[in-house]
């Protein structure tokens, strides 16, 4: 076999072409994965803005119509519609777990402090 035969063999050219396609697919997949991981790492700090906090205070007022509690810290806390107001009245000391959403505090959980 001469050097020219090997270079111009259609079977060899086809195998080289298929190998190039596989390499191209692998490189494309690696680039896609790197782009997704980069995007995820950039967006991950954004989830830190919605972290839950807690406060221990005394209830000043309970509004059943607006579904809010006002505590002696001067802040108003929104509660979900299915919230159970049983035992909550002015003067009761509570521990409120809340998340701040669009500037308003939304109650996640509430415990009466004995």
PDB file of C-alpha atoms in Angstrom:
ATOM      1  CA  UNK A   1       0.000   0.000   0.000  1.00  0.00           C
ATOM      2  CA  UNK A   2       1.363   3.372  -0.930  1.00  0.00           C
ATOM      3  CA  UNK A   3       0.863   6.561   1.001  1.00  0.00           C
ATOM      4  CA  UNK A   4      -1.563   7.865  -1.608  1.00  0.00           C
ATOM      5  CA  UNK A   5      -3.815   4.810  -1.283  1.00  0.00           C
ATOM      6  CA  UNK A   6      -4.228   5.280   2.449  1.00  0.00           C
ATOM      7  CA  UNK A   7      -4.985   8.975   2.214  1.00  0.00           C
ATOM      8  CA  UNK A   8      -7.616   8.621  -0.507  1.00  0.00           C
ATOM      9  CA  UNK A   9      -9.337   5.513   0.804  1.00  0.00           C
ATOM     10  CA  UNK A  10     -13.052   6.407   1.149  1.00  0.00           C
ATOM     11  CA  UNK A  11     -13.455   4.115   4.157  1.00  0.00           C
ATOM     12  CA  UNK A  12     -10.670   5.901   6.032  1.00  0.00           C
ATOM     13  CA  UNK A  13     -12.057   9.319   5.153  1.00  0.00           C
ATOM     14  CA  UNK A  14     -15.498   8.251   6.391  1.00  0.00           C
ATOM     15  CA  UNK A  15     -14.057   7.011   9.710  1.00  0.00           C
ATOM     16  CA  UNK A  16     -12.123  10.251  10.190  1.00  0.00           C
ATOM     17  CA  UNK A  17     -15.251  12.287   9.403  1.00  0.00           C
ATOM     18  CA  UNK A  18     -17.307  10.280  11.930  1.00  0.00           C
ATOM     19  CA  UNK A  19     -14.605  10.756  14.563  1.00  0.00           C
ATOM     20  CA  UNK A  20     -14.669  14.511  13.947  1.00  0.00           C
ATOM     21  CA  UNK A  21     -18.456  14.566  14.357  1.00  0.00           C
ATOM     22  CA  UNK A  22     -18.196  12.720  17.671  1.00  0.00           C
ATOM     23  CA  UNK A  23     -15.543  15.174  18.892  1.00  0.00           C
ATOM     24  CA  UNK A  24     -17.744  18.086  17.851  1.00  0.00           C
ATOM     25  CA  UNK A  25     -20.733  16.640  19.744  1.00  0.00           C
ATOM     26  CA  UNK A  26     -18.615  16.102  22.869  1.00  0.00           C
ATOM     27  CA  UNK A  27     -17.258  19.656  22.729  1.00  0.00           C
ATOM     28  CA  UNK A  28     -20.746  21.078  22.197  1.00  0.00           C
ATOM     29  CA  UNK A  29     -22.075  19.134  25.197  1.00  0.00           C
ATOM     30  CA  UNK A  30     -19.166  20.268  27.379  1.00  0.00           C
ATOM     31  CA  UNK A  31     -19.777  23.887  26.382  1.00  0.00           C
ATOM     32  CA  UNK A  32     -23.500  23.544  27.149  1.00  0.00           C
ATOM     33  CA  UNK A  33     -22.829  22.031  30.576  1.00  0.00           C
ATOM     34  CA  UNK A  34     -20.276  24.739  31.386  1.00  0.00           C
ATOM     35  CA  UNK A  35     -22.742  27.453  30.356  1.00  0.00           C
ATOM     36  CA  UNK A  36     -25.511  25.953  32.518  1.00  0.00           C
ATOM     37  CA  UNK A  37     -23.228  25.610  35.539  1.00  0.00           C
ATOM     38  CA  UNK A  38     -22.000  29.176  35.094  1.00  0.00           C
ATOM     39  CA  UNK A  39     -25.550  30.510  34.924  1.00  0.00           C
ATOM     40  CA  UNK A  40     -26.568  28.515  37.993  1.00  0.00           C
ATOM     41  CA  UNK A  41     -23.616  29.806  39.992  1.00  0.00           C
ATOM     42  CA  UNK A  42     -24.424  33.398  39.037  1.00  0.00           C
ATOM     43  CA  UNK A  43     -28.083  33.056  40.016  1.00  0.00           C
ATOM     44  CA  UNK A  44     -27.540  31.119  43.252  1.00  0.00           C
ATOM     45  CA  UNK A  45     -26.868  34.224  45.407  1.00  0.00           C
ATOM     46  CA  UNK A  46     -30.276  35.591  44.387  1.00  0.00           C
ATOM     47  CA  UNK A  47     -32.031  32.935  46.457  1.00  0.00           C
ATOM     48  CA  UNK A  48     -30.340  34.342  49.569  1.00  0.00           C
ATOM     49  CA  UNK A  49     -32.503  37.460  49.455  1.00  0.00           C
ATOM     50  CA  UNK A  50     -35.633  35.541  50.496  1.00  0.00           C
ATOM     51  CA  UNK A  51     -34.233  34.044  53.675  1.00  0.00           C
ATOM     52  CA  UNK A  52     -36.473  33.470  56.632  1.00  0.00           C
ATOM     53  CA  UNK A  53     -36.059  35.482  59.823  1.00  0.00           C
ATOM     54  CA  UNK A  54     -37.681  35.383  63.226  1.00  0.00           C
ATOM     55  CA  UNK A  55     -38.758  37.877  65.871  1.00  0.00           C
ATOM     56  CA  UNK A  56     -40.024  37.485  69.420  1.00  0.00           C
ATOM     57  CA  UNK A  57     -42.538  40.194  70.328  1.00  0.00           C
ATOM     58  CA  UNK A  58     -45.949  40.905  71.850  1.00  0.00           C
ATOM     59  CA  UNK A  59     -49.083  41.219  69.718  1.00  0.00           C
ATOM     60  CA  UNK A  60     -50.516  44.747  69.634  1.00  0.00           C
ATOM     61  CA  UNK A  61     -53.455  43.994  67.343  1.00  0.00           C
ATOM     62  CA  UNK A  62     -54.993  41.222  65.243  1.00  0.00           C
ATOM     63  CA  UNK A  63     -56.898  42.103  62.050  1.00  0.00           C
ATOM     64  CA  UNK A  64     -58.998  39.164  60.832  1.00  0.00           C
ATOM     65  CA  UNK A  65     -60.268  41.064  57.762  1.00  0.00           C
ATOM     66  CA  UNK A  66     -56.838  42.029  56.391  1.00  0.00           C
ATOM     67  CA  UNK A  67     -55.214  38.839  57.747  1.00  0.00           C
ATOM     68  CA  UNK A  68     -52.476  40.764  59.558  1.00  0.00           C
ATOM     69  CA  UNK A  69     -50.809  40.881  62.945  1.00  0.00           C
ATOM     70  CA  UNK A  70     -49.219  44.017  64.355  1.00  0.00           C
ATOM     71  CA  UNK A  71     -46.499  43.430  66.919  1.00  0.00           C
ATOM     72  CA  UNK A  72     -44.941  45.748  69.485  1.00  0.00           C
ATOM     73  CA  UNK A  73     -41.911  46.112  67.208  1.00  0.00           C
ATOM     74  CA  UNK A  74     -44.154  48.369  65.095  1.00  0.00           C
ATOM     75  CA  UNK A  75     -44.202  46.017  62.115  1.00  0.00           C
ATOM     76  CA  UNK A  76     -47.245  44.449  60.466  1.00  0.00           C
ATOM     77  CA  UNK A  77     -47.079  40.802  59.412  1.00  0.00           C
ATOM     78  CA  UNK A  78     -49.319  39.234  56.756  1.00  0.00           C
ATOM     79  CA  UNK A  79     -50.610  35.717  57.376  1.00  0.00           C
ATOM     80  CA  UNK A  80     -51.887  33.106  54.876  1.00  0.00           C
ATOM     81  CA  UNK A  81     -55.657  32.625  54.405  1.00  0.00           C
ATOM     82  CA  UNK A  82     -55.647  29.234  56.161  1.00  0.00           C
ATOM     83  CA  UNK A  83     -53.954  30.743  59.239  1.00  0.00           C
ATOM     84  CA  UNK A  84     -55.454  29.749  62.620  1.00  0.00           C
ATOM     85  CA  UNK A  85     -55.908  32.829  64.828  1.00  0.00           C
ATOM     86  CA  UNK A  86     -56.986  30.755  67.837  1.00  0.00           C
ATOM     87  CA  UNK A  87     -55.337  32.042  71.019  1.00  0.00           C
ATOM     88  CA  UNK A  88     -53.917  35.133  69.328  1.00  0.00           C
ATOM     89  CA  UNK A  89     -55.005  38.415  70.870  1.00  0.00           C
ATOM     90  CA  UNK A  90     -53.481  41.664  72.025  1.00  0.00           C
ATOM     91  CA  UNK A  91     -50.870  41.164  74.749  1.00  0.00           C
ATOM     92  CA  UNK A  92     -49.879  37.591  73.811  1.00  0.00           C
ATOM     93  CA  UNK A  93     -46.130  37.058  73.399  1.00  0.00           C
ATOM     94  CA  UNK A  94     -45.229  35.215  70.179  1.00  0.00           C
ATOM     95  CA  UNK A  95     -42.256  33.989  68.205  1.00  0.00           C
ATOM     96  CA  UNK A  96     -42.872  34.761  64.521  1.00  0.00           C
ATOM     97  CA  UNK A  97     -40.930  33.171  61.670  1.00  0.00           C
ATOM     98  CA  UNK A  98     -41.358  35.272  58.547  1.00  0.00           C
ATOM     99  CA  UNK A  99     -40.037  35.956  55.066  1.00  0.00           C
ATOM    100  CA  UNK A 100     -39.819  39.451  53.616  1.00  0.00           C
ATOM    101  CA  UNK A 101     -41.506  39.554  50.205  1.00  0.00           C
ATOM    102  CA  UNK A 102     -41.708  42.812  48.222  1.00  0.00           C
ATOM    103  CA  UNK A 103     -41.203  44.880  51.363  1.00  0.00           C
ATOM    104  CA  UNK A 104     -43.895  43.178  53.453  1.00  0.00           C
ATOM    105  CA  UNK A 105     -43.348  40.520  56.091  1.00  0.00           C
ATOM    106  CA  UNK A 106     -45.190  37.247  55.479  1.00  0.00           C
ATOM    107  CA  UNK A 107     -45.606  34.809  58.383  1.00  0.00           C
ATOM    108  CA  UNK A 108     -44.242  31.307  57.723  1.00  0.00           C
ATOM    109  CA  UNK A 109     -44.817  29.981  61.250  1.00  0.00           C
ATOM    110  CA  UNK A 110     -45.839  31.327  64.634  1.00  0.00           C
ATOM    111  CA  UNK A 111     -45.422  30.001  68.173  1.00  0.00           C
ATOM    112  CA  UNK A 112     -46.994  31.338  71.352  1.00  0.00           C
ATOM    113  CA  UNK A 113     -44.313  31.952  73.992  1.00  0.00           C
ATOM    114  CA  UNK A 114     -45.375  30.795  77.456  1.00  0.00           C
TER     115      UNK A 114
END
